[in-house]
Amino acid sequence: GAGVSQSPSNKVTEKGKDVELRCDPISGHTALYWYRQSLGQGLEFLIYFQGNSAPDKSGLPSDRFSAERTGGSVSTLTIQRTQQEDSAVYLCASSSSYNTGELFFGEGSRLTVL
Amino acid sequence: AQSVTQPDIHITVSEGASLELRCNYSYGATPYLFWYVQSPGQGLQLLLKYFSGDTLVQGIKGFEAEFKRSQSSFNLRKPSVHWSDAAEYFCAVGRSFGNEKLTFGTGTRLTIIP
């Protein structure tokens, strides 16, 4: 499809394991964002990629979280040594400089840490 | 730093009744303001946005919002709700074009009763 694609849609893991979440943005979109949605907490900004610029990592909650974007397209969010408080829905969004502010969101990856 | 407050966690309205969802923001300059909707099991979708000009903006699905600088508010309204409007609504504020690192509110869940 033409929208933002995220995988897996659901992930259950054990505390202490590493997980990788993937985001495939809309073709041609130069900006890519990761947000975390926890119950009652709204959307929390994690990281932002824009073209070839250094990513804005100011929202990453700890050094267990990292993300990369290869070839200016697909992005992977990695959480190392997962904790129960990492359980949330991780949302990816992309945008183009021509969209005047509109983020296009994927359906999210729901992470459950047991 | 910018922030967004949505004071109503949950609102219930009857089908056909009018709706107003409140949003207050904190930002030092002229903000870029957005309303997104998240229907069950779906990604967030942009309803409307305000950048400048006319303070009353029209969006999709019959929604509108009014920017009031004096009150730091950007409330969302609809004259007559439909059962399909049941969803979670998020207000967001951004700083500039080309960097849509939005700050979201905690959301308002809308329930529609027959």
XYZ file of C-alpha atoms in Angstrom:
228
model
C 0.000 0.000 0.000
C 0.898 3.662 -0.113
C 0.752 4.325 3.626
C 3.248 3.997 6.464
C 3.845 0.346 7.227
C 4.966 -0.962 10.610
C 5.965 -4.422 11.733
C 5.348 -6.415 13.758
C 1.856 -5.258 14.666
C 2.121 -7.105 17.964
C 5.171 -8.249 19.884
C 5.252 -10.058 23.215
C 8.644 -10.467 24.787
C 10.217 -11.338 28.083
C 11.879 -8.803 30.323
C 15.531 -8.429 29.430
C 15.198 -9.419 25.771
C 16.001 -7.069 22.880
C 13.330 -6.114 20.349
C 13.390 -4.460 16.943
C 10.460 -2.571 15.459
C 10.401 -1.662 11.791
C 8.899 1.281 9.948
C 8.571 1.668 6.191
C 7.564 5.282 5.453
C 5.662 6.656 2.511
C 7.892 6.712 -0.538
C 9.527 10.098 -1.019
C 8.893 11.348 2.492
C 12.077 12.835 3.863
C 11.090 13.015 7.516
C 10.433 10.071 9.803
C 9.293 10.126 13.434
C 8.914 7.601 16.225
C 6.389 8.183 18.986
C 5.351 6.052 21.938
C 1.735 5.839 23.042
C 1.099 4.619 26.560
C -2.283 4.327 28.215
C -3.347 7.716 29.490
C -0.059 9.334 28.458
C -0.799 10.561 24.976
C 1.915 10.425 22.372
C 5.499 10.808 23.539
C 8.076 11.921 20.975
C 11.086 9.616 20.729
C 13.235 10.444 17.702
C 13.108 12.360 14.415
C 15.013 11.828 11.159
C 15.105 14.487 8.446
C 16.942 13.699 5.232
C 20.664 13.351 5.769
C 20.748 15.516 8.888
C 21.749 14.138 12.278
C 18.671 12.695 13.969
C 16.968 14.490 16.841
C 17.219 11.934 19.640
C 16.035 14.228 22.379
C 12.990 12.109 23.233
C 14.674 8.756 23.726
C 13.964 7.798 27.362
C 17.193 5.895 28.023
C 20.300 4.541 26.323
C 18.498 1.228 25.901
C 16.603 2.863 23.040
C 18.172 3.503 19.658
C 17.016 3.959 16.108
C 18.509 4.063 12.683
C 17.287 4.915 9.247
C 18.984 3.200 6.332
C 19.164 4.793 2.912
C 16.823 7.539 3.943
C 13.908 5.135 3.966
C 13.234 2.223 6.317
C 13.802 2.794 10.028
C 14.361 0.363 12.871
C 13.729 1.190 16.519
C 15.688 -1.076 18.856
C 14.984 -1.513 22.545
C 17.647 -3.411 24.440
C 17.099 -5.262 27.712
C 13.389 -4.533 27.664
C 11.604 -3.584 30.865
C 7.916 -3.830 31.721
C 7.575 -0.050 31.538
C 8.530 -0.252 27.862
C 5.150 -1.835 27.139
C 3.324 0.562 24.827
C 2.282 1.134 21.246
C 5.159 2.453 19.168
C 3.985 4.673 16.332
C 5.933 5.690 13.285
C 5.047 8.665 11.125
C 6.489 10.248 8.015
C 6.094 13.591 6.358
C 7.190 15.579 3.368
C 8.241 19.195 3.379
C 5.313 19.772 1.038
C 2.697 18.495 3.474
C 2.749 21.661 5.579
C 2.660 19.949 8.871
C 0.788 16.725 8.254
C 2.264 13.577 9.725
C 1.130 10.296 8.227
C 1.022 7.620 10.885
C 1.298 3.889 10.701
C -0.986 1.661 12.745
C 1.703 1.036 15.306
C 3.536 -1.850 16.903
C 2.105 -2.962 20.229
C 4.869 -4.141 22.529
C 4.114 -6.168 25.639
C 6.957 -6.977 28.007
C 6.190 -9.776 30.446
C 9.130 24.226 25.883
C 5.796 23.801 24.226
C 3.001 21.831 25.853
C -0.592 20.876 25.200
C -3.382 20.276 27.695
C -6.564 18.420 26.932
C -8.524 18.719 30.163
C -11.223 16.204 29.287
C -10.100 12.584 29.389
C -13.460 11.163 28.330
C -16.579 12.792 26.905
C -19.923 11.144 26.158
C -22.448 12.785 23.857
C -25.668 11.698 22.218
C -25.765 11.120 18.495
C -26.890 14.315 16.793
C -25.749 16.539 19.636
C -23.088 19.191 19.302
C -19.524 18.603 20.413
C -16.670 20.720 21.705
C -13.317 19.259 22.699
C -10.986 21.557 24.579
C -7.318 22.133 23.887
C -4.974 24.625 25.529
C -1.380 25.111 24.489
C 1.699 26.757 25.859
C 4.175 28.201 23.395
C 6.071 31.453 23.214
C 5.534 32.285 19.568
C 2.755 31.736 17.084
C 2.101 28.018 17.193
C 1.209 25.558 14.510
C -1.825 23.677 15.833
C -3.335 20.365 14.806
C -6.134 17.987 15.653
C -5.710 14.289 14.930
C -8.226 11.479 15.336
C -7.454 7.866 16.171
C -10.259 5.450 15.459
C -10.155 2.007 17.103
C -7.474 -0.159 15.547
C -6.346 2.554 13.158
C -3.530 5.029 12.878
C -3.874 8.709 13.585
C -5.443 10.835 10.877
C -5.198 14.597 10.521
C -8.542 16.370 11.011
C -7.401 19.956 10.560
C -4.530 22.360 11.124
C -3.888 26.023 11.806
C -0.806 27.922 10.699
C -1.909 31.502 10.166
C -4.697 33.647 8.776
C -8.353 32.956 9.468
C -8.649 31.734 13.038
C -11.579 29.445 12.227
C -10.386 26.434 10.277
C -12.448 23.778 8.619
C -11.408 20.157 8.535
C -12.580 16.811 7.320
C -15.673 14.979 8.522
C -17.487 18.226 9.341
C -15.111 19.309 12.106
C -13.898 22.840 12.717
C -11.599 24.498 15.236
C -11.042 28.048 16.367
C -7.679 29.501 17.354
C -7.983 32.005 20.195
C -4.627 33.554 20.983
C -5.923 35.422 24.032
C -7.031 32.145 25.598
C -4.218 29.964 24.205
C -6.889 27.623 22.992
C -7.688 25.620 19.877
C -11.000 23.904 20.598
C -12.481 21.380 18.217
C -16.181 21.544 17.383
C -18.802 19.693 15.417
C -22.451 20.771 15.236
C -23.919 17.271 15.078
C -21.983 14.102 15.898
C -22.428 10.748 14.231
C -21.830 7.327 15.781
C -18.776 6.975 13.559
C -17.142 9.919 15.348
C -16.459 7.732 18.378
C -12.666 7.785 18.652
C -9.715 9.295 20.494
C -8.897 12.891 19.620
C -5.473 14.441 20.018
C -4.504 18.083 19.913
C -0.900 18.878 18.965
C 1.379 21.900 18.671
C 4.404 22.337 16.452
C 7.050 24.971 15.958
C 7.723 25.346 12.263
C 7.384 24.057 8.771
C 9.746 21.321 7.764
C 10.127 20.047 11.316
C 6.878 18.533 12.379
C 8.131 17.344 15.717
C 4.761 17.739 17.296
C 3.928 17.830 20.979
C 0.685 15.997 21.612
C -1.874 16.243 24.362
C -2.986 13.191 26.297
C -6.100 12.806 24.197
C -9.855 12.891 24.720
C -11.858 9.730 24.221
C -15.261 10.402 22.671
C -18.147 8.011 23.218
C -21.383 8.406 21.264
C -24.643 7.107 22.703
C -27.785 6.503 20.629
